[in-house]
Amino acid sequence: MTRFALTVEYDGRPFSGWQRQTASPSVQAAIEAAIFAVTGEAVAVHAAGRTDAGVHATAMRAHVDVAREITPFRLMEAINARIRPAPVAILDCVAVPEDWHARFSCLGRRYEYRIVLRRAPLTWERGLAWRIPRELDSDAMARGAARLIGRHDFTTFRSAHCQADSPLRTLDRLDVVRTNTIRGDQISIFASARSFLHHQVRSMVGCLALVGQGKWSPDDMTDALAARDRTRLGLNAPPDGLFFIGADYPEPAPPSPGLDPEVTVADGFSRPKRPD
């Protein structure tokens, strides 16, 4: 049995979310079905996070245990061939120690939320960003975001259906970055934490948009946080612009048997050489 770590990219629009559902499509089920087609094994794919319906990923980390003898490169290629036409791609695959876990070994998760400012409707970015047809004060948004950094009770920014045991979370980063493009100004909000509550990022972004519009002040962000009351939430942003962009893990373990230690990847795990 070999444990493989996967880096997964997907467009969340056709899916009910990452997690397998009984009667609706999910990213997890699509990958598991592709692996079954390759190996004949009914496997469970575990991810660093569980994105909601319509939420995307550029670098979701996941792992799967496979009994069949197969190299990481061949497994990656085979999954990508079988998973079509679903908008899911395995960007990287590497053998890892059996105690490495995509969720429980993870030290931090990173998200980006994309807002496009323009009156014209979105065309090829439709469903991949939140279009706001008015100007936003990104400097005021940045000041509001700073009020949320640190360890707090995020009950106000937590879904009523959140199943986490505690609303306490430590928010390490909430940066507001503005970019000028010919297609319209884009505001990207980058959030980093060890873990997030259900809807936490979307709830924070929605309230920051109110700050950008002048409907809220940065002080209102502080007041909403202190209220610890979901009814004090100003706005929950749509899922369209939310992307899971990375997961952080401890320092690398020694290479797994049979791997070339001279060929390494960004997360530190060794990867076998690809065929010429």
XYZ file of C-alpha atoms in Angstrom:
276
model
C 0.000 0.000 0.000
C 1.409 3.395 -1.015
C 0.168 6.773 0.157
C 0.190 9.421 -2.551
C -0.062 13.170 -1.951
C -1.964 14.987 -4.691
C -2.114 18.661 -5.644
C -5.525 19.292 -7.188
C -6.855 22.150 -9.285
C -10.570 22.457 -9.981
C -13.342 24.717 -11.148
C -16.011 24.427 -8.473
C -18.966 25.555 -10.570
C -20.311 22.100 -11.539
C -19.878 20.632 -8.063
C -21.750 20.616 -4.767
C -18.362 21.115 -3.109
C -15.332 18.980 -2.331
C -17.064 16.443 -0.093
C -18.796 13.385 -1.529
C -22.597 13.774 -1.674
C -25.329 11.174 -2.021
C -27.157 12.675 -4.984
C -25.019 15.499 -6.366
C -21.570 15.712 -7.983
C -18.501 16.470 -5.876
C -14.789 16.890 -6.520
C -13.934 14.062 -4.126
C -16.259 11.614 -5.888
C -14.903 12.564 -9.322
C -11.316 11.822 -8.262
C -12.280 8.595 -6.490
C -14.155 7.387 -9.574
C -11.121 8.121 -11.761
C -8.826 6.209 -9.399
C -11.234 3.257 -9.385
C -11.151 3.243 -13.197
C -7.343 3.109 -13.055
C -6.765 0.644 -10.203
C -10.070 -1.133 -9.596
C -9.819 -0.022 -5.965
C -12.605 1.771 -4.061
C -10.544 4.427 -2.307
C -11.205 7.463 -0.108
C -9.447 10.698 -1.048
C -8.783 12.983 1.932
C -8.267 16.735 1.432
C -6.725 19.577 3.406
C -10.058 21.417 3.298
C -13.683 20.991 2.313
C -14.687 23.718 -0.100
C -18.359 24.614 -0.566
C -20.436 24.471 -3.734
C -19.059 26.842 -6.357
C -15.714 27.353 -4.590
C -12.561 26.664 -6.589
C -8.991 25.505 -5.959
C -5.662 26.191 -7.600
C -3.694 23.935 -5.228
C -5.832 21.765 -2.959
C -3.723 19.152 -1.182
C -5.117 15.642 -0.799
C -3.935 12.083 -0.244
C -5.014 8.590 -1.208
C -3.812 5.063 -0.384
C -3.402 2.718 -3.363
C -2.517 -0.986 -3.193
C -1.585 -1.371 -6.852
C 2.074 -0.860 -7.703
C 2.185 2.313 -9.788
C 4.553 5.281 -9.962
C 3.304 8.719 -8.917
C 3.739 10.063 -12.453
C 1.729 7.228 -14.006
C -1.019 7.596 -11.404
C -1.256 11.334 -12.029
C -1.408 10.863 -15.801
C -4.003 8.095 -15.511
C -6.278 10.093 -13.198
C -6.137 13.097 -15.514
C -7.013 10.899 -18.481
C -9.981 9.244 -16.726
C -11.432 12.303 -14.994
C -12.294 14.145 -18.210
C -14.470 16.094 -18.943
C -14.844 17.156 -15.285
C -12.920 20.423 -14.706
C -10.457 18.779 -12.315
C -6.717 18.267 -12.800
C -4.017 16.598 -10.734
C -1.056 18.985 -10.929
C 1.340 16.936 -8.844
C 1.558 13.470 -7.314
C 4.221 12.193 -4.954
C 4.626 9.178 -2.636
C 4.695 10.205 1.028
C 5.157 8.445 4.378
C 2.112 6.535 5.592
C 1.646 8.873 8.561
C 1.397 11.971 6.336
C -2.209 13.198 6.263
C -3.533 15.934 3.989
C -5.852 17.242 6.702
C -4.306 16.368 10.055
C -0.689 17.093 9.075
C -1.653 20.497 7.684
C -0.307 23.524 9.572
C -2.109 26.203 7.595
C -4.592 26.882 4.814
C -4.532 29.761 2.344
C -7.383 31.283 0.355
C -7.765 34.063 -2.187
C -11.033 35.874 -2.870
C -11.264 37.776 -6.177
C -13.488 40.812 -6.726
C -13.736 42.533 -10.130
C -14.898 46.145 -10.208
C -16.752 46.979 -13.420
C -20.238 47.734 -14.679
C -20.030 45.361 -17.645
C -21.029 41.758 -16.919
C -18.297 39.164 -16.637
C -17.830 36.853 -19.614
C -15.020 34.302 -19.285
C -14.569 35.150 -15.587
C -18.230 34.576 -14.810
C -18.432 32.323 -11.768
C -14.722 32.864 -11.094
C -14.984 36.284 -9.449
C -17.498 38.486 -7.651
C -18.427 41.393 -9.904
C -19.236 44.597 -8.034
C -20.395 47.389 -10.394
C -19.211 50.263 -8.218
C -15.998 51.656 -6.800
C -14.596 50.187 -3.578
C -12.182 51.949 -1.248
C -9.500 49.271 -0.976
C -7.513 51.289 1.577
C -10.518 51.364 3.924
C -10.997 47.641 3.319
C -7.387 47.014 4.314
C -7.900 48.971 7.538
C -11.040 46.946 8.257
C -9.222 43.677 7.531
C -6.511 44.560 10.041
C -9.154 44.565 12.804
C -9.648 40.809 12.349
C -6.031 39.664 12.504
C -5.147 37.543 15.527
C -6.945 35.037 17.736
C -10.633 35.817 18.190
C -14.078 34.337 18.640
C -15.351 34.490 15.031
C -18.962 33.549 15.804
C -20.259 36.546 13.805
C -18.362 35.305 10.735
C -19.375 31.666 11.157
C -22.153 29.838 9.322
C -25.136 28.828 11.418
C -24.485 25.300 10.115
C -20.801 25.252 11.103
C -19.922 22.022 12.913
C -16.619 23.163 14.459
C -16.342 22.573 18.198
C -15.116 26.105 18.896
C -15.505 29.495 17.161
C -11.980 30.481 18.265
C -9.564 30.841 15.361
C -6.237 32.573 14.784
C -6.256 34.600 11.575
C -2.641 35.053 10.451
C -3.230 37.100 7.314
C -6.044 39.096 5.725
C -4.489 41.282 3.033
C -6.322 43.455 0.512
C -4.429 43.834 -2.785
C -5.676 45.976 -5.681
C -4.596 45.396 -9.291
C -5.431 47.589 -12.295
C -6.273 45.667 -15.465
C -7.833 46.532 -18.805
C -10.771 44.262 -17.936
C -11.500 46.187 -14.741
C -9.783 46.700 -11.414
C -9.422 43.542 -9.343
C -9.283 43.375 -5.563
C -7.798 40.169 -4.182
C -8.229 39.345 -0.504
C -5.705 36.830 0.803
C -6.540 34.932 4.005
C -4.293 32.544 5.929
C -4.958 30.554 9.101
C -4.333 27.118 10.528
C -8.029 26.440 9.965
C -11.187 28.345 9.105
C -14.795 28.133 10.214
C -17.543 27.321 7.724
C -18.161 30.439 5.571
C -15.600 32.442 7.555
C -13.695 33.772 4.536
C -16.827 34.618 2.575
C -18.346 36.336 5.607
C -15.238 38.446 6.205
C -15.063 39.400 2.516
C -18.740 40.362 2.415
C -18.303 42.753 5.341
C -15.103 44.169 3.860
C -17.066 44.942 0.682
C -19.467 46.973 2.839
C -16.479 48.871 4.202
C -15.272 49.493 0.655
C -18.669 50.903 -0.301
C -18.714 53.223 2.724
C -21.723 51.438 4.248
C -19.539 50.199 7.106
C -16.454 51.718 8.730
C -13.431 49.762 9.977
C -14.872 50.292 13.463
C -17.980 48.380 12.363
C -15.743 45.382 11.625
C -14.443 45.566 15.201
C -17.977 45.862 16.582
C -19.241 42.914 14.517
C -16.362 40.742 15.712
C -16.911 41.722 19.342
C -20.661 41.025 19.107
C -20.065 37.269 18.611
C -23.497 37.164 16.996
C -24.224 35.830 13.508
C -27.161 38.228 13.166
C -24.623 41.085 13.225
C -23.062 39.871 9.974
C -23.463 42.485 7.275
C -23.073 40.364 4.133
C -21.930 36.893 3.088
C -20.015 37.058 -0.201
C -20.964 34.597 -2.964
C -18.767 31.526 -3.518
C -17.779 32.567 -7.052
C -14.570 34.411 -6.223
C -13.181 32.067 -3.566
C -10.130 29.901 -4.325
C -8.215 27.473 -2.094
C -4.646 28.375 -3.086
C -2.395 26.396 -0.772
C -1.731 24.301 2.322
C 1.333 24.301 4.535
C 2.987 21.268 6.114
C 5.896 20.506 8.485
C 9.459 20.125 7.352
C 9.857 17.185 4.957
C 10.260 13.639 6.153
C 13.017 11.392 4.740
C 12.336 10.176 1.191
C 10.079 7.162 0.816
C 11.753 3.899 -0.299
C 12.351 3.658 -4.028
C 12.405 7.411 -4.626
C 15.329 9.371 -6.011
C 16.384 11.785 -3.219
C 17.929 14.146 -5.775
C 14.575 14.964 -7.338
C 12.573 17.090 -4.910
C 9.440 19.213 -4.965
C 8.465 22.486 -3.362
C 6.901 20.881 -0.299
C 10.091 18.931 0.362
C 8.979 15.416 -0.519
C 11.089 13.534 -3.054
C 9.547 12.620 -6.367
C 10.630 9.928 -8.830
C 12.095 11.100 -12.075
C 9.684 11.359 -14.959
C 10.351 9.159 -17.959
C 12.380 10.726 -20.757
